[in-house]
GROMACS .gro file of C-alpha atoms in nm:
model
  282
    1UNK     CA    1  15.093  13.159   0.263
    2UNK     CA    2  15.065  13.308  -0.086
    3UNK     CA    3  14.757  13.094  -0.140
    4UNK     CA    4  14.590  13.262   0.156
    5UNK     CA    5  14.668  13.605   0.016
    6UNK     CA    6  14.518  13.503  -0.317
    7UNK     CA    7  14.198  13.382  -0.148
    8UNK     CA    8  14.175  13.688   0.079
    9UNK     CA    9  14.326  13.989  -0.107
   10UNK     CA   10  14.145  14.233   0.123
   11UNK     CA   11  14.378  14.123   0.407
   12UNK     CA   12  14.698  14.228   0.228
   13UNK     CA   13  14.700  14.596   0.346
   14UNK     CA   14  14.629  14.487   0.702
   15UNK     CA   15  14.907  14.229   0.704
   16UNK     CA   16  15.168  14.497   0.650
   17UNK     CA   17  15.091  14.638   0.997
   18UNK     CA   18  15.189  14.315   1.179
   19UNK     CA   19  15.517  14.143   1.254
   20UNK     CA   20  15.610  13.839   1.041
   21UNK     CA   21  15.504  13.594   1.315
   22UNK     CA   22  15.170  13.770   1.360
   23UNK     CA   23  15.120  13.770   0.985
   24UNK     CA   24  15.172  13.393   0.969
   25UNK     CA   25  14.933  13.330   1.259
   26UNK     CA   26  14.664  13.544   1.099
   27UNK     CA   27  14.707  13.373   0.763
   28UNK     CA   28  14.677  13.028   0.924
   29UNK     CA   29  14.356  13.134   1.101
   30UNK     CA   30  14.205  13.257   0.775
   31UNK     CA   31  14.302  12.935   0.596
   32UNK     CA   32  14.142  12.718   0.866
   33UNK     CA   33  13.824  12.926   0.851
   34UNK     CA   34  13.796  12.888   0.473
   35UNK     CA   35  13.855  12.511   0.489
   36UNK     CA   36  13.585  12.481   0.757
   37UNK     CA   37  13.340  12.674   0.541
   38UNK     CA   38  13.412  12.446   0.243
   39UNK     CA   39  13.360  12.136   0.460
   40UNK     CA   40  13.030  12.268   0.596
   41UNK     CA   41  12.916  12.350   0.245
   42UNK     CA   42  12.991  11.999   0.115
   43UNK     CA   43  12.823  11.841   0.420
   44UNK     CA   44  12.511  12.050   0.366
   45UNK     CA   45  12.500  11.947   0.000
   46UNK     CA   46  12.529  11.578   0.094
   47UNK     CA   47  12.254  11.616   0.353
   48UNK     CA   48  12.030  11.782   0.096
   49UNK     CA   49  12.088  11.495  -0.147
   50UNK     CA   50  12.006  11.245   0.126
   51UNK     CA   51  11.690  11.434   0.218
   52UNK     CA   52  11.586  11.448  -0.148
   53UNK     CA   53  11.634  11.072  -0.177
   54UNK     CA   54  11.417  11.009   0.130
   55UNK     CA   55  11.151  11.245  -0.009
   56UNK     CA   56  11.152  11.054  -0.338
   57UNK     CA   57  11.108  10.724  -0.156
   58UNK     CA   58  10.821  10.855   0.055
   59UNK     CA   59  10.646  11.010  -0.244
   60UNK     CA   60  10.658  10.684  -0.441
   61UNK     CA   61  10.771  10.850  -0.763
   62UNK     CA   62  10.826  10.660  -1.087
   63UNK     CA   63  11.204  10.686  -1.055
   64UNK     CA   64  11.189  10.536  -0.706
   65UNK     CA   65  10.958  10.262  -0.835
   66UNK     CA   66  11.212  10.166  -1.099
   67UNK     CA   67  11.503  10.170  -0.855
   68UNK     CA   68  11.348   9.990  -0.560
   69UNK     CA   69  11.114   9.734  -0.716
   70UNK     CA   70  11.145   9.467  -0.444
   71UNK     CA   71  11.085   9.721  -0.168
   72UNK     CA   72  10.782   9.852  -0.353
   73UNK     CA   73  10.651   9.498  -0.408
   74UNK     CA   74  10.689   9.396  -0.043
   75UNK     CA   75  10.519   9.715   0.078
   76UNK     CA   76  10.217   9.661  -0.148
   77UNK     CA   77   9.906   9.556   0.045
   78UNK     CA   78   9.846   9.184   0.015
   79UNK     CA   79  10.215   9.091  -0.011
   80UNK     CA   80  10.285   9.080   0.364
   81UNK     CA   81  10.342   8.702   0.357
   82UNK     CA   82  10.650   8.735   0.135
   83UNK     CA   83  10.999   8.789   0.269
   84UNK     CA   84  11.274   8.986   0.096
   85UNK     CA   85  11.485   8.765  -0.129
   86UNK     CA   86  11.857   8.837  -0.108
   87UNK     CA   87  11.988   9.001  -0.423
   88UNK     CA   88  12.281   8.758  -0.434
   89UNK     CA   89  12.036   8.469  -0.452
   90UNK     CA   90  11.848   8.622  -0.744
   91UNK     CA   91  12.166   8.705  -0.935
   92UNK     CA   92  12.289   8.345  -0.909
   93UNK     CA   93  12.149   8.194  -1.228
   94UNK     CA   94  12.177   7.842  -1.083
   95UNK     CA   95  11.896   7.926  -0.840
   96UNK     CA   96  11.669   8.020  -1.131
   97UNK     CA   97  11.714   7.700  -1.329
   98UNK     CA   98  11.394   7.603  -1.510
   99UNK     CA   99  11.197   7.915  -1.420
  100UNK     CA  100  11.215   8.042  -1.777
  101UNK     CA  101  10.975   7.759  -1.862
  102UNK     CA  102  10.723   7.887  -1.608
  103UNK     CA  103  10.761   8.248  -1.724
  104UNK     CA  104  10.789   8.208  -2.098
  105UNK     CA  105  10.694   8.563  -2.197
  106UNK     CA  106  10.917   8.852  -2.087
  107UNK     CA  107  11.129   8.632  -1.859
  108UNK     CA  108  11.449   8.833  -1.910
  109UNK     CA  109  11.266   9.163  -1.879
  110UNK     CA  110  11.088   9.049  -1.562
  111UNK     CA  111  11.420   8.950  -1.408
  112UNK     CA  112  11.565   9.288  -1.503
  113UNK     CA  113  11.268   9.460  -1.340
  114UNK     CA  114  11.316   9.265  -1.016
  115UNK     CA  115  11.687   9.350  -1.007
  116UNK     CA  116  11.624   9.716  -1.104
  117UNK     CA  117  11.802   9.690  -1.440
  118UNK     CA  118  11.506   9.736  -1.673
  119UNK     CA  119  11.498  10.034  -1.907
  120UNK     CA  120  11.123  10.090  -1.900
  121UNK     CA  121  11.136  10.366  -2.159
  122UNK     CA  122  11.194  10.102  -2.427
  123UNK     CA  123  10.844   9.960  -2.376
  124UNK     CA  124  10.494  10.095  -2.416
  125UNK     CA  125  10.239  10.091  -2.135
  126UNK     CA  126  10.084   9.759  -2.239
  127UNK     CA  127  10.421   9.584  -2.251
  128UNK     CA  128  10.518   9.732  -1.913
  129UNK     CA  129  10.200   9.592  -1.758
  130UNK     CA  130  10.278   9.247  -1.897
  131UNK     CA  131  10.635   9.267  -1.770
  132UNK     CA  132  10.502   9.374  -1.430
  133UNK     CA  133  10.276   9.067  -1.409
  134UNK     CA  134  10.563   8.844  -1.520
  135UNK     CA  135  10.789   8.999  -1.255
  136UNK     CA  136  10.534   8.933  -0.981
  137UNK     CA  137  10.498   8.571  -1.091
  138UNK     CA  138  10.874   8.524  -1.122
  139UNK     CA  139  10.936   8.671  -0.777
  140UNK     CA  140  10.684   8.429  -0.631
  141UNK     CA  141  10.852   8.130  -0.797
  142UNK     CA  142  11.195   8.240  -0.675
  143UNK     CA  143  11.045   8.299  -0.331
  144UNK     CA  144  10.930   7.935  -0.308
  145UNK     CA  145  11.291   7.823  -0.355
  146UNK     CA  146  11.445   8.089  -0.133
  147UNK     CA  147  11.229   8.021   0.175
  148UNK     CA  148  11.370   7.669   0.212
  149UNK     CA  149  11.729   7.795   0.220
  150UNK     CA  150  11.905   7.880   0.544
  151UNK     CA  151  11.868   8.255   0.485
  152UNK     CA  152  11.508   8.224   0.374
  153UNK     CA  153  11.410   8.012   0.673
  154UNK     CA  154  11.570   8.264   0.909
  155UNK     CA  155  11.373   8.550   0.756
  156UNK     CA  156  11.045   8.360   0.765
  157UNK     CA  157  11.116   8.250   1.123
  158UNK     CA  158  11.135   8.615   1.226
  159UNK     CA  159  10.793   8.676   1.072
  160UNK     CA  160  10.658   8.361   1.242
  161UNK     CA  161  10.783   8.476   1.584
  162UNK     CA  162  10.603   8.807   1.532
  163UNK     CA  163  10.285   8.623   1.425
  164UNK     CA  164  10.282   8.818   1.098
  165UNK     CA  165  10.095   8.532   0.929
  166UNK     CA  166   9.819   8.536   1.188
  167UNK     CA  167   9.716   8.305   1.472
  168UNK     CA  168   9.522   7.980   1.477
  169UNK     CA  169   9.145   8.039   1.505
  170UNK     CA  170   9.106   7.716   1.704
  171UNK     CA  171   9.041   7.810   2.066
  172UNK     CA  172   9.230   7.514   2.212
  173UNK     CA  173   9.547   7.611   2.022
  174UNK     CA  174   9.585   7.918   2.247
  175UNK     CA  175   9.667   8.177   1.978
  176UNK     CA  176   9.933   7.964   1.812
  177UNK     CA  177  10.123   8.142   1.532
  178UNK     CA  178  10.059   8.016   1.179
  179UNK     CA  179  10.278   7.959   0.874
  180UNK     CA  180  10.187   7.984   0.504
  181UNK     CA  181  10.182   7.658   0.308
  182UNK     CA  182  10.090   7.552  -0.041
  183UNK     CA  183   9.875   7.249  -0.117
  184UNK     CA  184  10.055   7.207  -0.449
  185UNK     CA  185  10.396   7.296  -0.590
  186UNK     CA  186  10.243   7.354  -0.933
  187UNK     CA  187  10.163   7.722  -0.997
  188UNK     CA  188   9.805   7.837  -1.050
  189UNK     CA  189   9.664   7.523  -0.886
  190UNK     CA  190   9.580   7.603  -0.523
  191UNK     CA  191   9.583   7.924  -0.322
  192UNK     CA  192   9.793   7.963  -0.008
  193UNK     CA  193   9.670   7.822   0.324
  194UNK     CA  194   9.784   7.875   0.682
  195UNK     CA  195   9.927   7.581   0.873
  196UNK     CA  196   9.902   7.547   1.251
  197UNK     CA  197  10.190   7.340   1.394
  198UNK     CA  198   9.995   7.273   1.714
  199UNK     CA  199   9.676   7.116   1.582
  200UNK     CA  200   9.841   7.030   1.246
  201UNK     CA  201   9.544   7.162   1.051
  202UNK     CA  202   9.521   7.425   0.777
  203UNK     CA  203   9.302   7.733   0.752
  204UNK     CA  204   9.206   7.995   0.496
  205UNK     CA  205   9.363   8.341   0.537
  206UNK     CA  206   9.128   8.599   0.684
  207UNK     CA  207   9.205   8.867   0.427
  208UNK     CA  208   9.081   8.824   0.070
  209UNK     CA  209   9.407   8.983  -0.049
  210UNK     CA  210   9.606   8.702   0.109
  211UNK     CA  211   9.356   8.433   0.013
  212UNK     CA  212   9.426   8.494  -0.357
  213UNK     CA  213   9.803   8.434  -0.332
  214UNK     CA  214   9.928   8.130  -0.522
  215UNK     CA  215  10.023   7.853  -0.280
  216UNK     CA  216  10.310   7.749  -0.508
  217UNK     CA  217  10.491   8.070  -0.405
  218UNK     CA  218  10.552   7.904  -0.065
  219UNK     CA  219  10.544   7.537  -0.155
  220UNK     CA  220  10.428   7.227   0.026
  221UNK     CA  221  10.752   7.172   0.220
  222UNK     CA  222  10.828   7.513   0.371
  223UNK     CA  223  10.664   7.498   0.720
  224UNK     CA  224  10.783   7.143   0.783
  225UNK     CA  225  11.137   7.230   0.668
  226UNK     CA  226  11.139   7.524   0.908
  227UNK     CA  227  11.071   7.304   1.209
  228UNK     CA  228  11.327   7.049   1.092
  229UNK     CA  229  11.593   7.321   1.096
  230UNK     CA  230  11.456   7.500   1.406
  231UNK     CA  231  11.296   7.222   1.616
  232UNK     CA  232  11.300   7.436   1.932
  233UNK     CA  233  11.020   7.646   1.781
  234UNK     CA  234  10.793   7.347   1.725
  235UNK     CA  235  10.507   7.371   1.978
  236UNK     CA  236  10.382   7.072   2.174
  237UNK     CA  237  10.094   6.896   2.003
  238UNK     CA  238   9.747   6.975   2.130
  239UNK     CA  239   9.587   6.666   2.287
  240UNK     CA  240   9.296   6.854   2.436
  241UNK     CA  241   8.977   6.819   2.233
  242UNK     CA  242   8.639   6.975   2.270
  243UNK     CA  243   8.372   6.732   2.397
  244UNK     CA  244   8.007   6.822   2.335
  245UNK     CA  245   7.800   6.810   2.655
  246UNK     CA  246   7.440   6.867   2.758
  247UNK     CA  247   7.398   6.993   3.114
  248UNK     CA  248   7.750   6.875   3.185
  249UNK     CA  249   7.703   6.520   3.052
  250UNK     CA  250   7.888   6.381   2.751
  251UNK     CA  251   7.678   6.293   2.449
  252UNK     CA  252   7.760   5.924   2.431
  253UNK     CA  253   7.529   5.845   2.140
  254UNK     CA  254   7.715   6.080   1.908
  255UNK     CA  255   8.047   5.931   2.012
  256UNK     CA  256   7.909   5.582   1.947
  257UNK     CA  257   7.780   5.694   1.609
  258UNK     CA  258   8.126   5.820   1.516
  259UNK     CA  259   8.281   5.487   1.612
  260UNK     CA  260   8.019   5.302   1.406
  261UNK     CA  261   8.096   5.521   1.105
  262UNK     CA  262   8.467   5.446   1.140
  263UNK     CA  263   8.402   5.070   1.156
  264UNK     CA  264   8.168   5.084   0.856
  265UNK     CA  265   8.428   5.276   0.656
  266UNK     CA  266   8.700   5.022   0.736
  267UNK     CA  267   8.475   4.729   0.644
  268UNK     CA  268   8.383   4.892   0.314
  269UNK     CA  269   8.750   4.951   0.231
  270UNK     CA  270   8.829   4.586   0.306
  271UNK     CA  271   8.548   4.473   0.076
  272UNK     CA  272   8.686   4.688  -0.204
  273UNK     CA  273   9.033   4.542  -0.158
  274UNK     CA  274   8.895   4.186  -0.165
  275UNK     CA  275   8.698   4.253  -0.480
  276UNK     CA  276   9.007   4.398  -0.647
  277UNK     CA  277   9.218   4.095  -0.551
  278UNK     CA  278   8.954   3.856  -0.688
  279UNK     CA  279   8.949   4.041  -1.020
  280UNK     CA  280   9.328   4.018  -1.045
  281UNK     CA  281   9.319   3.641  -0.979
  282UNK     CA  282   9.073   3.592  -1.267
   0.00000   0.00000   0.00000
């Protein structure tokens, strides 16, 4: 009770007018009030800090950029095809085996930038730009490995179900969702394409921002691995084909011409094989 008197000295003259029990009740009420005020004050301070953090994230400040690199990268226009790589996967050095060969310059710094551990003040603007490019490339290479893991496939499946990669432009595929695929696993060889699991054909992305993405960042195996793990999402193959007609009649001559071309191609291939065998016998 002495603590209450110390906190509220102005109450001391008033307390003398009450009985001991009334004094104790009044002191307890004052103590509860002061504790409530302290709690409200600390809660308000925490809320203000939280609001400031949200304001920093929305404003895209440099400090936020350094702290949330992956979030910033994924929100950049043109990077919608990528999924978020789990931090645990990136921090496991076994998953990054051999990538230092692909990113020879600023590999360690690029990895630090991705994991938000880079002290950017140590580098000048030119070096930071080079580290930024290395980080983008390194994230893409890690992404190609991550998307064929169980976690990566699950994240990409969610994007596939939402048709975030687009839909097949072929009319007879009935707006089938697409998946990104690379035509080569070697970086800087082929740009990313979009694979339709219904007609089993590939298409160029509509947006020029997506069309410039390296196909090696997704790899040649990803879409096929996804349907191996989640076969229930594999659509039935499209057997319906467009047949050219004139006034409702099929164009038989064109169909015959196609068959003749196929036969001629097979005969030519057989001739080449025969010629090769004869040369080997000599």
